CSV table of C-alpha atoms in Angstrom, one decimal:
chain,number,residue,atom,x,y,z
A,339,UNK,CA,-42.2,1.7,-135.7
A,340,UNK,CA,-44.1,3.3,-132.9
A,341,UNK,CA,-45.2,0.9,-130.1
A,342,UNK,CA,-48.8,0.9,-128.9
A,343,UNK,CA,-49.1,1.9,-125.2
A,344,UNK,CA,-50.7,-0.5,-122.7
A,345,UNK,CA,-53.8,1.7,-122.5
A,346,UNK,CA,-54.2,1.5,-126.2
A,347,UNK,CA,-53.8,-2.2,-126.2
A,348,UNK,CA,-56.4,-2.5,-123.4
A,349,UNK,CA,-58.8,-0.3,-125.5
A,350,UNK,CA,-58.4,-2.5,-128.5
A,351,UNK,CA,-59.0,-5.7,-126.4
A,352,UNK,CA,-62.1,-4.1,-124.9
A,353,UNK,CA,-63.4,-3.1,-128.3
A,354,UNK,CA,-62.9,-6.7,-129.6
A,355,UNK,CA,-64.7,-8.1,-126.6
A,356,UNK,CA,-67.7,-5.7,-126.9
A,357,UNK,CA,-67.9,-6.4,-130.6
A,358,UNK,CA,-68.4,-10.1,-129.9
A,359,UNK,CA,-72.0,-11.2,-129.6
A,360,UNK,CA,-73.3,-11.5,-126.0
A,361,UNK,CA,-74.5,-14.8,-124.9
A,362,UNK,CA,-77.7,-14.4,-122.9
A,363,UNK,CA,-77.4,-17.8,-121.3
A,364,UNK,CA,-74.0,-16.9,-119.9
A,365,UNK,CA,-70.6,-18.5,-120.4
A,366,UNK,CA,-70.6,-22.2,-121.1
A,367,UNK,CA,-70.5,-23.9,-117.7
A,368,UNK,CA,-67.3,-25.8,-116.7
A,369,UNK,CA,-66.6,-28.4,-114.1
A,370,UNK,CA,-64.9,-27.5,-110.9
A,371,UNK,CA,-65.1,-27.2,-107.2
A,372,UNK,CA,-63.9,-23.8,-105.9
A,373,UNK,CA,-62.6,-25.1,-102.6
A,374,UNK,CA,-60.6,-27.9,-104.2
A,375,UNK,CA,-59.2,-25.5,-106.9
A,376,UNK,CA,-58.2,-23.0,-104.3
A,377,UNK,CA,-56.5,-25.7,-102.2
A,378,UNK,CA,-54.5,-26.9,-105.3
A,379,UNK,CA,-53.6,-23.4,-106.3
A,380,UNK,CA,-52.5,-22.5,-102.8
A,381,UNK,CA,-50.4,-25.7,-102.3
A,382,UNK,CA,-48.7,-25.3,-105.7
A,383,UNK,CA,-48.0,-21.6,-105.1
A,384,UNK,CA,-46.6,-22.6,-101.6
A,385,UNK,CA,-44.1,-25.0,-103.1
A,386,UNK,CA,-42.9,-22.3,-105.5
A,387,UNK,CA,-42.6,-19.7,-102.8
A,388,UNK,CA,-41.0,-22.0,-100.3
A,389,UNK,CA,-38.4,-22.8,-103.0
A,390,UNK,CA,-37.7,-19.1,-103.4
A,391,UNK,CA,-37.3,-18.5,-99.6
A,392,UNK,CA,-35.1,-21.6,-99.2
A,393,UNK,CA,-33.1,-21.0,-102.4
A,394,UNK,CA,-29.9,-20.0,-100.7
A,395,UNK,CA,-29.9,-23.4,-98.9
A,396,UNK,CA,-31.3,-25.6,-101.7
A,397,UNK,CA,-29.6,-24.2,-104.8
A,398,UNK,CA,-26.4,-25.9,-105.8
A,399,UNK,CA,-23.3,-23.8,-105.1
A,400,UNK,CA,-21.5,-25.2,-108.2
A,401,UNK,CA,-23.2,-26.2,-111.4
A,402,UNK,CA,-24.1,-29.8,-111.9
A,403,UNK,CA,-24.8,-29.2,-115.6
A,404,UNK,CA,-22.1,-26.9,-116.8
A,405,UNK,CA,-21.6,-27.5,-120.5
A,406,UNK,CA,-23.4,-25.6,-123.2
A,407,UNK,CA,-24.2,-27.3,-126.5
A,408,UNK,CA,-23.4,-25.8,-129.9
A,409,UNK,CA,-27.0,-24.8,-130.6
A,410,UNK,CA,-27.3,-22.9,-127.3
A,411,UNK,CA,-24.0,-21.1,-127.9
A,412,UNK,CA,-25.0,-20.2,-131.5
A,413,UNK,CA,-28.3,-18.8,-130.3
A,414,UNK,CA,-26.8,-16.9,-127.4
A,415,UNK,CA,-24.2,-15.2,-129.6
A,416,UNK,CA,-26.9,-13.9,-131.9
A,417,UNK,CA,-29.7,-13.0,-129.4
A,418,UNK,CA,-28.0,-11.5,-126.3
A,419,UNK,CA,-28.2,-7.7,-126.2
A,420,UNK,CA,-25.5,-5.3,-125.2
A,421,UNK,CA,-27.9,-4.0,-122.5
A,422,UNK,CA,-28.8,-7.4,-121.1
A,423,UNK,CA,-30.1,-6.0,-117.8
A,424,UNK,CA,-32.8,-3.9,-119.6
A,425,UNK,CA,-34.0,-7.0,-121.4
A,426,UNK,CA,-34.1,-9.1,-118.3
A,427,UNK,CA,-36.1,-6.4,-116.5
A,428,UNK,CA,-38.5,-6.3,-119.4
A,429,UNK,CA,-39.1,-10.0,-119.1
A,430,UNK,CA,-39.9,-9.5,-115.4
A,431,UNK,CA,-42.5,-6.8,-116.2
A,432,UNK,CA,-44.1,-8.8,-119.1
A,433,UNK,CA,-44.3,-12.1,-117.3
A,434,UNK,CA,-45.2,-11.0,-113.8
A,435,UNK,CA,-47.2,-7.8,-114.4
A,436,UNK,CA,-48.4,-7.1,-117.9
A,437,UNK,CA,-49.6,-10.6,-118.8
A,438,UNK,CA,-51.4,-11.3,-115.5
A,439,UNK,CA,-53.1,-7.9,-115.7
A,440,UNK,CA,-54.2,-8.4,-119.3
A,441,UNK,CA,-55.6,-11.8,-118.5
A,442,UNK,CA,-57.4,-10.5,-115.5
A,443,UNK,CA,-59.0,-7.7,-117.4
A,444,UNK,CA,-60.0,-10.0,-120.3
A,445,UNK,CA,-61.6,-12.8,-118.3
A,446,UNK,CA,-63.7,-10.5,-116.2
A,447,UNK,CA,-64.8,-8.5,-119.1
A,448,UNK,CA,-65.4,-11.5,-121.4
A,449,UNK,CA,-67.6,-13.2,-118.8
A,450,UNK,CA,-69.6,-10.0,-118.3
A,451,UNK,CA,-70.1,-9.6,-122.0
A,452,UNK,CA,-71.2,-13.3,-122.2
A,453,UNK,CA,-73.9,-12.7,-119.6
A,454,UNK,CA,-72.4,-13.7,-116.2
A,455,UNK,CA,-69.6,-11.6,-114.8
A,456,UNK,CA,-69.2,-13.8,-111.8
A,457,UNK,CA,-67.8,-16.7,-113.9
A,458,UNK,CA,-64.9,-14.4,-114.7
A,459,UNK,CA,-63.5,-14.9,-111.2
A,460,UNK,CA,-63.6,-18.7,-111.7
A,461,UNK,CA,-61.8,-18.3,-115.0
A,462,UNK,CA,-59.0,-16.5,-113.2
A,463,UNK,CA,-58.9,-19.2,-110.5
A,464,UNK,CA,-58.4,-21.8,-113.3
A,465,UNK,CA,-55.7,-19.8,-114.9
A,466,UNK,CA,-54.0,-19.2,-111.5
A,467,UNK,CA,-54.2,-23.0,-110.8
A,468,UNK,CA,-52.4,-23.9,-114.0
A,469,UNK,CA,-49.8,-21.2,-113.5
A,470,UNK,CA,-49.1,-22.2,-109.9
A,471,UNK,CA,-48.7,-25.9,-110.9
A,472,UNK,CA,-46.4,-24.9,-113.7
A,473,UNK,CA,-44.2,-22.8,-111.4
A,474,UNK,CA,-44.1,-25.5,-108.7
A,475,UNK,CA,-42.8,-28.1,-111.2
A,476,UNK,CA,-40.3,-25.6,-112.6
A,477,UNK,CA,-39.0,-24.9,-109.1
A,478,UNK,CA,-38.3,-28.5,-108.4
A,479,UNK,CA,-36.6,-29.2,-111.7
A,480,UNK,CA,-34.4,-26.1,-111.5
A,481,UNK,CA,-33.1,-27.0,-108.1
A,482,UNK,CA,-32.5,-30.6,-109.1
A,483,UNK,CA,-30.7,-30.0,-112.4
A,484,UNK,CA,-28.4,-27.1,-111.4
A,485,UNK,CA,-27.6,-25.8,-114.9
A,486,UNK,CA,-25.2,-22.9,-115.1
A,487,UNK,CA,-26.7,-19.7,-116.5
A,488,UNK,CA,-25.1,-18.2,-119.7
A,489,UNK,CA,-24.2,-14.9,-118.0
A,490,UNK,CA,-22.2,-16.9,-115.4
A,491,UNK,CA,-20.4,-18.8,-118.1
A,492,UNK,CA,-19.4,-15.7,-120.0
A,493,UNK,CA,-18.9,-13.4,-117.0
A,494,UNK,CA,-21.6,-11.1,-118.2
A,495,UNK,CA,-22.6,-9.9,-114.7
A,496,UNK,CA,-25.4,-7.3,-114.3
A,497,UNK,CA,-24.5,-4.1,-112.4
A,498,UNK,CA,-24.6,-4.7,-108.7
A,499,UNK,CA,-24.7,-8.5,-109.0
A,500,UNK,CA,-22.1,-10.8,-107.6
A,501,UNK,CA,-20.6,-14.2,-108.3
A,502,UNK,CA,-21.9,-16.9,-106.0
A,503,UNK,CA,-25.6,-15.8,-106.0
A,504,UNK,CA,-27.9,-18.8,-105.4
A,505,UNK,CA,-29.6,-18.1,-108.8
A,506,UNK,CA,-26.4,-18.6,-110.8
A,507,UNK,CA,-26.9,-22.3,-111.4
A,508,UNK,CA,-30.7,-22.4,-111.9
A,509,UNK,CA,-30.9,-22.0,-115.6
A,510,UNK,CA,-32.9,-25.1,-116.6
A,511,UNK,CA,-35.6,-24.6,-117.4
A,512,UNK,CA,-36.8,-21.0,-117.8
A,513,UNK,CA,-39.4,-20.2,-115.1
A,514,UNK,CA,-40.4,-16.9,-116.8
A,515,UNK,CA,-41.1,-18.8,-120.1
A,516,UNK,CA,-43.1,-21.5,-118.2
A,517,UNK,CA,-45.1,-18.9,-116.4
A,518,UNK,CA,-45.9,-16.8,-119.5
A,519,UNK,CA,-46.9,-19.8,-121.6
A,520,UNK,CA,-48.9,-21.4,-118.9
A,521,UNK,CA,-50.9,-18.1,-118.4
A,522,UNK,CA,-51.4,-17.7,-122.2
A,523,UNK,CA,-52.4,-21.3,-122.7
A,524,UNK,CA,-54.7,-21.6,-119.7
A,525,UNK,CA,-56.4,-18.3,-120.6
A,526,UNK,CA,-56.8,-19.4,-124.2
A,527,UNK,CA,-58.1,-22.9,-123.2
A,528,UNK,CA,-60.6,-21.5,-120.7
A,529,UNK,CA,-61.8,-18.9,-123.1
A,530,UNK,CA,-62.4,-21.6,-125.8
A,531,UNK,CA,-64.2,-23.9,-123.4
A,532,UNK,CA,-66.4,-21.0,-122.2
A,533,UNK,CA,-67.3,-20.1,-125.8
A,534,UNK,CA,-66.0,-16.6,-125.6
A,535,UNK,CA,-66.0,-14.9,-129.0
A,536,UNK,CA,-62.6,-13.3,-128.1
A,537,UNK,CA,-60.9,-16.7,-127.6
A,538,UNK,CA,-58.9,-16.5,-130.9
A,539,UNK,CA,-57.5,-13.1,-129.8
A,540,UNK,CA,-56.5,-14.5,-126.4
A,541,UNK,CA,-54.5,-17.3,-128.1
A,542,UNK,CA,-52.9,-15.0,-130.6
A,543,UNK,CA,-52.0,-12.1,-128.2
A,544,UNK,CA,-51.1,-14.4,-125.3
A,545,UNK,CA,-48.7,-16.6,-127.3
A,546,UNK,CA,-47.1,-13.6,-128.9
A,547,UNK,CA,-46.5,-12.0,-125.5
A,548,UNK,CA,-45.2,-15.3,-124.1
A,549,UNK,CA,-42.8,-15.7,-127.0
A,550,UNK,CA,-41.6,-12.2,-126.2
A,551,UNK,CA,-40.9,-13.2,-122.7
A,552,UNK,CA,-38.8,-16.2,-123.9
A,553,UNK,CA,-36.9,-13.9,-126.3
A,554,UNK,CA,-36.1,-11.4,-123.6
A,555,UNK,CA,-34.8,-14.1,-121.2
A,556,UNK,CA,-32.3,-15.0,-123.9
A,557,UNK,CA,-31.6,-11.4,-124.8
A,558,UNK,CA,-31.0,-10.7,-121.1
A,559,UNK,CA,-28.4,-13.6,-121.0
A,560,UNK,CA,-30.5,-15.3,-118.3
A,561,UNK,CA,-31.3,-18.5,-120.2
A,562,UNK,CA,-30.1,-20.7,-123.0
A,563,UNK,CA,-32.3,-21.4,-126.0
A,564,UNK,CA,-33.1,-24.9,-124.8
A,565,UNK,CA,-34.1,-23.5,-121.4
A,566,UNK,CA,-36.7,-21.3,-123.1
A,567,UNK,CA,-38.0,-24.0,-125.4
A,568,UNK,CA,-38.5,-26.5,-122.6
A,569,UNK,CA,-40.1,-23.8,-120.4
A,570,UNK,CA,-42.5,-22.9,-123.2
A,571,UNK,CA,-43.4,-26.6,-123.8
A,572,UNK,CA,-44.0,-27.4,-120.2
A,573,UNK,CA,-45.8,-24.2,-119.4
A,574,UNK,CA,-48.0,-24.4,-122.5
A,575,UNK,CA,-48.8,-28.0,-121.8
A,576,UNK,CA,-49.7,-27.5,-118.2
A,577,UNK,CA,-51.7,-24.4,-119.1
A,578,UNK,CA,-53.9,-26.4,-121.5
A,579,UNK,CA,-54.1,-29.7,-119.6
A,580,UNK,CA,-55.4,-28.2,-116.3
A,581,UNK,CA,-58.5,-26.6,-117.7
A,582,UNK,CA,-59.1,-29.5,-120.1
A,583,UNK,CA,-58.7,-32.3,-117.6
A,584,UNK,CA,-60.1,-30.6,-114.4
A,585,UNK,CA,-62.6,-28.1,-115.8
A,586,UNK,CA,-64.0,-29.5,-119.0
A,587,UNK,CA,-67.4,-28.4,-120.3
A,588,UNK,CA,-70.6,-29.4,-118.6
A,589,UNK,CA,-73.7,-30.1,-120.6
A,590,UNK,CA,-75.9,-27.1,-120.8
A,591,UNK,CA,-79.5,-28.0,-120.0
A,592,UNK,CA,-81.7,-28.2,-123.1
A,593,UNK,CA,-84.8,-26.0,-123.3
A,594,UNK,CA,-87.1,-28.9,-122.8
A,595,UNK,CA,-85.1,-30.5,-120.0
A,596,UNK,CA,-82.1,-32.9,-120.1
A,597,UNK,CA,-78.7,-32.3,-121.5
A,598,UNK,CA,-77.9,-30.7,-124.8
A,599,UNK,CA,-76.8,-33.0,-127.6
A,600,UNK,CA,-73.1,-33.8,-127.5
A,601,UNK,CA,-71.0,-32.9,-130.5
A,602,UNK,CA,-67.4,-32.5,-131.6
A,603,UNK,CA,-65.5,-29.5,-130.4
A,604,UNK,CA,-62.1,-28.4,-131.7
A,605,UNK,CA,-59.9,-27.0,-128.8
A,606,UNK,CA,-56.7,-25.2,-129.9
A,607,UNK,CA,-53.6,-26.3,-128.1
A,608,UNK,CA,-50.0,-24.8,-128.2
A,609,UNK,CA,-48.8,-27.6,-130.5
A,610,UNK,CA,-52.0,-28.3,-132.4
A,611,UNK,CA,-55.6,-29.0,-131.8
A,612,UNK,CA,-57.7,-31.4,-129.7
A,613,UNK,CA,-61.0,-32.7,-130.9
A,614,UNK,CA,-63.3,-33.3,-127.9
A,615,UNK,CA,-66.7,-35.2,-128.0
């Protein structure tokens, strides 16, 4: 089956957005203080980046969690590819390039179609805030747990790699999966809260791409199944919780003054739905 190229996918997304009815009143307003959100995002990103810089000193030289359970071994034997390096590189591109670019394009275009393009930049700040917090938590957990990666256990070294790399014992849990699911979940939650007509597409496409990232991490022999499952759960949870708890909907002023009547809203989450009053 022929794969759709990134430009084709972008064109389909744009068409779906433009087909959605525009909202003259603009996107539904959300709570938030830009300076506070920028500070939180910067601090969380700083924790993650500091962990990357200091990884040679902080990462355990020998595994603290070395055993693999039967489920992980069973999944690894069936999912790892012969060209593991290509799969691992694909997960890098998908998680760190394609998904952020797609979300950026969507949020800016969706806000513009809804009537206020400037709100798209706030949408991106909220997504970045969730992703940064998710990665900061992941960095701390990986350094503390010290789980051996599957390619180390099986001696499946990538060309040019060497034994004793600081990353060898940082398998739990998958940072790529946590990042991908936090981006997808945060973008979906923000789009739902904003009232964008494209929100169902954001959830469907985002979760599909995030699942692809998780698969590629296992196919690339970088992570065990449980690493990916936990990464998806934590990333998806943080991605939904940050917009819901910090940036919930504000009441839109009613035509005659005052706040609009409150009502029930169903907000989709990675593991179900949340009814908000």
